[in-house]
């Protein structure tokens, strides 16, 4: 498992070009070079980290996540939000829970519903529910995201509308639909 890295989107991909808000750029790991993105060791083709349907991030003004952030996909990083236990730890948060990655023994409790990562916009599930023009994927008018689970399967997932109210509560629960 990837232990820790610097920034929400810096697991794989390339250095980004986002400059609209340097605080956002830093928290997303935009300036992290290709050689310091840990999953590039295993998946070296940079284009693997580019979703063909990438429409950017309407919350922060990015027109294309792969080009501007360096990655079209995002892991649950450093914080437990959206009922999801964080997978990777923040390199700069030494001494806090945010620095600690999930342990394999925790993942093994229920890998079939443990979210590892998904389309960048999955992290925005609570923010842009009403902005269909910003959705990367949809099916019959329903917003969906490609989600990678710990057992290796990918689902074209539809989160419930209630997710908008679940930023930090309820807590992740391996017996729920996802965690």
mmCIF file of C-alpha atoms in Angstrom, residues 4 11-12 17 21 27 35 47 52 71 74 90 95-96 101 104-105 110 120 137-138 170 177:
data_model
loop_
_atom_site.group_PDB
_atom_site.id
_atom_site.type_symbol
_atom_site.label_atom_id
_atom_site.label_comp_id
_atom_site.label_asym_id
_atom_site.label_seq_id
_atom_site.Cartn_x
_atom_site.Cartn_y
_atom_site.Cartn_z
ATOM 1 C CA UNK A 4 2.003 8.657 2.600
ATOM 2 C CA UNK A 11 -0.478 9.292 -5.698
ATOM 3 C CA UNK A 12 0.201 8.958 -9.411
ATOM 4 C CA UNK A 17 -0.078 23.419 -13.858
ATOM 5 C CA UNK A 21 -5.075 29.249 -5.673
ATOM 6 C CA UNK A 27 -3.102 20.585 -0.700
ATOM 7 C CA UNK A 35 9.234 10.740 -9.756
ATOM 8 C CA UNK A 47 -1.690 8.669 -19.352
ATOM 9 C CA UNK A 52 -10.889 10.511 -20.981
ATOM 10 C CA UNK A 71 -4.143 13.338 -11.873
ATOM 11 C CA UNK A 74 -8.090 10.910 -6.195
ATOM 12 C CA UNK A 90 -0.343 13.350 4.358
ATOM 13 C CA UNK A 95 2.429 13.310 14.344
ATOM 14 C CA UNK A 96 -1.295 13.401 13.503
ATOM 15 C CA UNK A 101 -2.149 5.543 6.121
ATOM 16 C CA UNK A 104 -3.627 -3.653 5.375
ATOM 17 C CA UNK A 105 -5.240 -5.426 8.327
ATOM 18 C CA UNK A 110 -14.020 -5.685 4.159
ATOM 19 C CA UNK A 120 -11.507 13.298 -9.057
ATOM 20 C CA UNK A 137 -20.137 10.721 -16.081
ATOM 21 C CA UNK A 138 -23.832 10.165 -15.907
ATOM 22 C CA UNK A 170 -21.306 9.584 10.124
ATOM 23 C CA UNK A 177 -22.280 0.139 1.535
#
